[in-house]
Coordinates of C-alpha atoms in Angstrom, one line a residue:
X1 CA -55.0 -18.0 -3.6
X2 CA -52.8 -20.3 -6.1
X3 CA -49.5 -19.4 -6.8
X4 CA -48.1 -18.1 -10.1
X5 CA -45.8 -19.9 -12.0
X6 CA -42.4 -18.8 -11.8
X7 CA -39.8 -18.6 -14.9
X8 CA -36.5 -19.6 -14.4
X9 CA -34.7 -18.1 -17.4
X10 CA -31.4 -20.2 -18.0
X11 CA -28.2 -19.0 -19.5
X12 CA -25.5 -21.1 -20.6
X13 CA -22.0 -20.5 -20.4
X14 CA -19.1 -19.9 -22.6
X15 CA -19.5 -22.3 -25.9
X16 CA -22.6 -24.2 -24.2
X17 CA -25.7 -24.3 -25.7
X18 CA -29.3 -24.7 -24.0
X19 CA -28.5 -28.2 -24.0
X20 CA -26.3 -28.3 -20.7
X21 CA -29.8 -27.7 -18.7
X22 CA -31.2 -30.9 -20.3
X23 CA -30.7 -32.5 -16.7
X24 CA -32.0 -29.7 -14.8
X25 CA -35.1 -29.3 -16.4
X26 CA -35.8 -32.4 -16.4
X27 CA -36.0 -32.0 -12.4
X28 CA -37.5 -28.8 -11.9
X29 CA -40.9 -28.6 -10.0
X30 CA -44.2 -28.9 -12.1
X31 CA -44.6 -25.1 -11.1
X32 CA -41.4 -24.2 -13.1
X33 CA -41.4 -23.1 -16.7
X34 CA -37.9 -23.1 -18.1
X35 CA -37.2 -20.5 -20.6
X36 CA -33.8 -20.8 -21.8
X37 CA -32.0 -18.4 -23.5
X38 CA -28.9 -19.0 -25.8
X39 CA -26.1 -16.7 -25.7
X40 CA -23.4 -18.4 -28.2
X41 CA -24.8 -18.1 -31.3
X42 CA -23.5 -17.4 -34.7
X43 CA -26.2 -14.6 -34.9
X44 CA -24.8 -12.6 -31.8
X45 CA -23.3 -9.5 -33.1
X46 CA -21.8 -7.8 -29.9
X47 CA -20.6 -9.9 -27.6
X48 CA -20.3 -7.5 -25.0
X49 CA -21.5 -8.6 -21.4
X50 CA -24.2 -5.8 -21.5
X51 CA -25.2 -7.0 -25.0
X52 CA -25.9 -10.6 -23.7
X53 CA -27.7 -9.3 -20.8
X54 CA -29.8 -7.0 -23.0
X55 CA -30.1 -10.2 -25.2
X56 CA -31.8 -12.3 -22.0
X57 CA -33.7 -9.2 -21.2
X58 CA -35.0 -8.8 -24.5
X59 CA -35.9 -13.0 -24.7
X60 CA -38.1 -12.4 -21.4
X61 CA -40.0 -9.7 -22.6
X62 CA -40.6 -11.6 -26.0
X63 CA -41.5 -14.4 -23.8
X64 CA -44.7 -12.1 -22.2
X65 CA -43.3 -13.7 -18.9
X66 CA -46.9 -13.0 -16.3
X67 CA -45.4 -14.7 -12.8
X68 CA -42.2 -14.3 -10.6
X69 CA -39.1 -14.7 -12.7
X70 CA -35.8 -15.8 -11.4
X71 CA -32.7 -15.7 -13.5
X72 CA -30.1 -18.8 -13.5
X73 CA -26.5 -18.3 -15.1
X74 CA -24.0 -21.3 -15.3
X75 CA -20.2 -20.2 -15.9
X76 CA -20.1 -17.3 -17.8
X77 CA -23.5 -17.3 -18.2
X78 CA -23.3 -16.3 -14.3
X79 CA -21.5 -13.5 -15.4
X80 CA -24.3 -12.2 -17.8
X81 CA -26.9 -13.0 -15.5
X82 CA -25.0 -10.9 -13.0
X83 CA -25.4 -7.4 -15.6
X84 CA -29.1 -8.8 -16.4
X85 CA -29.9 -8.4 -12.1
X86 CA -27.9 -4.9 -12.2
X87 CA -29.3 -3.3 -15.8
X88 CA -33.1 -4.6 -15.5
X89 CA -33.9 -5.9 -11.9
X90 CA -37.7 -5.1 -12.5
X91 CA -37.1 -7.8 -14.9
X92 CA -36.5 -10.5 -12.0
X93 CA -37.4 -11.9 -8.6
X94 CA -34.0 -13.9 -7.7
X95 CA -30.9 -14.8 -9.0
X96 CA -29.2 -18.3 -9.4
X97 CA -25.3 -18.6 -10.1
X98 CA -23.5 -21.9 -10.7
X99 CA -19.8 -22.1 -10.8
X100 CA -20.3 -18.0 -11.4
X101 CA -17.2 -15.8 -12.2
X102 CA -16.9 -12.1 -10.2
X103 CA -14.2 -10.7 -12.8
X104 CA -13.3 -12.1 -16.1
X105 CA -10.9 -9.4 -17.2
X106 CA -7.7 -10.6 -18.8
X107 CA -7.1 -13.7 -20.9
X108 CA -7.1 -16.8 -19.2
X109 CA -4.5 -19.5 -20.0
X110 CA -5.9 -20.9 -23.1
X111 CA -6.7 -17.7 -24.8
X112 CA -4.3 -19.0 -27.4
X113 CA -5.7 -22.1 -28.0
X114 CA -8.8 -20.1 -28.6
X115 CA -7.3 -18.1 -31.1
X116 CA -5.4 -21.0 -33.3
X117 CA -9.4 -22.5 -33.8
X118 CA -10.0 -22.7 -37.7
X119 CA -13.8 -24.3 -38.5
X120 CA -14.1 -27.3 -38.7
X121 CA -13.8 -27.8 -34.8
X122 CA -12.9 -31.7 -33.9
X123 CA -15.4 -32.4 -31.0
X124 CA -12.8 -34.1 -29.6
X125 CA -10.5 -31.0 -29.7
X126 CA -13.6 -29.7 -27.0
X127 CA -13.7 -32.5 -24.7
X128 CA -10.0 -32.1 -24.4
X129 CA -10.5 -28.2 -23.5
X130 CA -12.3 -29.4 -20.6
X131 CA -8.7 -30.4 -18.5
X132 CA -8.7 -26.4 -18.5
X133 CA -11.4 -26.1 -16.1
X134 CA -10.9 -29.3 -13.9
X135 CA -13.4 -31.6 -12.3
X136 CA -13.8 -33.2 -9.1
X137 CA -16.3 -36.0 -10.2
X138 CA -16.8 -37.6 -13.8
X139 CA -19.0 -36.1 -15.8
X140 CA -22.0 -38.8 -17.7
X141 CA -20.0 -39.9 -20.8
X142 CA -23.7 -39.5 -23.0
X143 CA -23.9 -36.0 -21.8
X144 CA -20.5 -34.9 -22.4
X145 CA -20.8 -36.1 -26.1
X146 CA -23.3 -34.3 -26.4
X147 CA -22.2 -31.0 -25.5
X148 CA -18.7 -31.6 -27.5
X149 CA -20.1 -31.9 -30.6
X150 CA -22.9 -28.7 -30.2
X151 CA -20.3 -26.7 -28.7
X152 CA -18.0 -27.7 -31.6
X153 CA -20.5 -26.8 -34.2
X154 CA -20.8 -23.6 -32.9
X155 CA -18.3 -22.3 -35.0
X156 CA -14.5 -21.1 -34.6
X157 CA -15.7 -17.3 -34.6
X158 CA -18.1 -18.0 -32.1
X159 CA -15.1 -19.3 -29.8
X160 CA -12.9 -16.6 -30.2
X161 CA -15.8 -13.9 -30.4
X162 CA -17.5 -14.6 -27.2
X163 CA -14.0 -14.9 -25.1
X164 CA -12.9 -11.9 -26.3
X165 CA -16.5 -10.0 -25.3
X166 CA -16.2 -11.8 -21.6
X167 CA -12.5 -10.8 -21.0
X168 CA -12.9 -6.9 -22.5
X169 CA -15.7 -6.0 -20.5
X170 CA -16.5 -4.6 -16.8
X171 CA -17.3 -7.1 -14.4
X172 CA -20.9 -6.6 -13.8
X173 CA -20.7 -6.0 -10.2
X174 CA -18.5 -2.8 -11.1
X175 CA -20.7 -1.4 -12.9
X176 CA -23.9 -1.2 -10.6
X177 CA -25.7 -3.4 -7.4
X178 CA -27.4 -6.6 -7.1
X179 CA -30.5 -6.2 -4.6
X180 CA -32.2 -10.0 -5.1
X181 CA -31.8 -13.1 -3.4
X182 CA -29.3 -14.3 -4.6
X183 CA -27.9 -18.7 -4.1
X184 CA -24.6 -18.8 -5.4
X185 CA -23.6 -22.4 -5.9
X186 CA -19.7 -23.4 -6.0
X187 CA -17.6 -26.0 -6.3
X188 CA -14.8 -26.3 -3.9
X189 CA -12.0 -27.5 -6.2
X190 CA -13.0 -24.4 -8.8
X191 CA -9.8 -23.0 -9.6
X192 CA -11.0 -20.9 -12.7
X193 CA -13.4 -18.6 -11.4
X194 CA -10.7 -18.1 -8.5
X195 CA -12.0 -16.2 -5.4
X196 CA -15.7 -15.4 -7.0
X197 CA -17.8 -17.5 -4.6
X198 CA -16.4 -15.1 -1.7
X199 CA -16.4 -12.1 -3.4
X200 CA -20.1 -12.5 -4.9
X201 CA -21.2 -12.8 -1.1
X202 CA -19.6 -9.9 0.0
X203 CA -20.8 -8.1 -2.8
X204 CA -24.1 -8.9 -2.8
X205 CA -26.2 -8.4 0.5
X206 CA -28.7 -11.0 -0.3
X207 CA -27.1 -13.5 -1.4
X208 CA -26.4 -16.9 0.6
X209 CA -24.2 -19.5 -0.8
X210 CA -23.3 -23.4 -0.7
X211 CA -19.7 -24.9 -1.9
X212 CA -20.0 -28.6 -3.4
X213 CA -17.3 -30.8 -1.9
X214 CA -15.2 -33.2 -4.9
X215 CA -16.2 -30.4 -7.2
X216 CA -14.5 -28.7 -10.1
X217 CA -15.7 -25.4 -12.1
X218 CA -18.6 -27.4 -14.2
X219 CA -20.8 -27.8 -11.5
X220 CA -24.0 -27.7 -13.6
X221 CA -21.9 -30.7 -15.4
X222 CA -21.0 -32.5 -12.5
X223 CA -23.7 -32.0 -9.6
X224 CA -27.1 -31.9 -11.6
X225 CA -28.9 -33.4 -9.2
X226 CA -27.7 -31.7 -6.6
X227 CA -27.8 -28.3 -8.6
X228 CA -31.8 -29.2 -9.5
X229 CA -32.4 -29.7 -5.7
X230 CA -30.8 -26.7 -4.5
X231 CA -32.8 -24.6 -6.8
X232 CA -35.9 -25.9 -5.9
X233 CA -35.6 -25.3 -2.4
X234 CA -34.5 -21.4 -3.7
X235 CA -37.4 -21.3 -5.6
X236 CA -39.9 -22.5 -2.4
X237 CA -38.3 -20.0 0.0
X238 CA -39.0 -16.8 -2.7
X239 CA -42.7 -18.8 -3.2
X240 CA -43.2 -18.9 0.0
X241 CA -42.1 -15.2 0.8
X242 CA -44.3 -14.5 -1.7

């Protein structure tokens, strides 16, 4: 009998747009359909971690998903996807988190920075924020222009918005359990997320993880390749225990 197609629903992090998967998707197997599923958006309302995952939830039942569905967060978008596997896990089959966060609660260090934005945002002002978060191997120069100037024309409210939603709100795996498999991907050099890579294992019983050596919080940004690999050997072991 022929396998179904599987969705892999994709959700950015803080400030990124659908555009970070570009290289991803670009690699997935021919028996993936990516569905991805913005979360910083001028039209977002509540920024709420349970309002974003009822945001993805509500994008895969618009999309009439008919297959196994597995559910890929990068960053913060880790963190929704997180609440998405604890509020509707009839909703997916596996769960995928690059450079993840366990608890976001409190501001970070450049909360300020945030909240001195006015529009219009310099992209250059957003490839600067990026010494925030570290990296352990140099991101494609194309790419990161790219994401500066989308993640610039997001808008100042946007910013400020969506930080203040991720640092207000329970940390997902407070507020209920993760029963999927579960690959956590980390880099080793990640010093924003702190202890999450650890603490998402312990937390989660099926979950299994893999640290990236030379490699700072943007994993998705530094590591495609390596990222697009990974998840498609995830994505043949639930196919195959299928």
């Amino acid at each position: 009998m022929a396998h179904r197609r599987t969705t892999l629903a994709l959700l950015p992090g803080w400030c990124e747009t659908g555009g970070v998967f570009e290289r991803l998707i670009r690699q997935l197997p021919p028996a993936v359909t990516p569905l991805v599923v913005e979360l910083s958006t001028p039209t977002v309302t509540d920024w709420s971690v349970p309002a974003l995952a009822t945001r993805a939830a509500d994008a895969l039942t618009r999309a009439s998903v008919d297959g196994p569905t597995v559910a890929l967060g990068t960053s913060s978008g880790g963190y929704v996807a997180q609440q998405l596997a604890v509020d509707r896990p009839d909703l997916l089959n596996g769960l995928v988190l690059v450079g993840a966060p366990a608890d976001l609660r409190g501001k970070p260090p450049f909360a300020e920075d945030v909240d001195r934005l006015t529009d219009p945002i310099d992209p250059e002002w957003v490839r600067d924020s990026l010494a925030w978060y570290g990296t352990g191997t140099a991101i494609d120069p194309a790419f990161l222009t790219a994401r500066a100037a989308e993640a610039a024309d997001l808008g100042a409210d946007v910013w400020q918005g969506s930080l203040q939603g991720l640092t207000e709100s329970t940390p997902p795996l407070l507020t209920g359990t993760i029963d999927l498999p579960t690959l956590v991907l980390s880099g080793e050099l990640d010093e924003v997320v702190g202890p999450s890579h650890d603490r998402i294992l312990a937390t989660v019983p099926r979950a299994r993880g893999i640290v990236y050596a030379a490699t700072g919080h943007l994993v998705l940004w530094e590591r495609p390749e390596r990222v697009a690999a990974d998840v498609a050997a995830f994505l043949g072991d639930l196919d195959a225990r299928r």
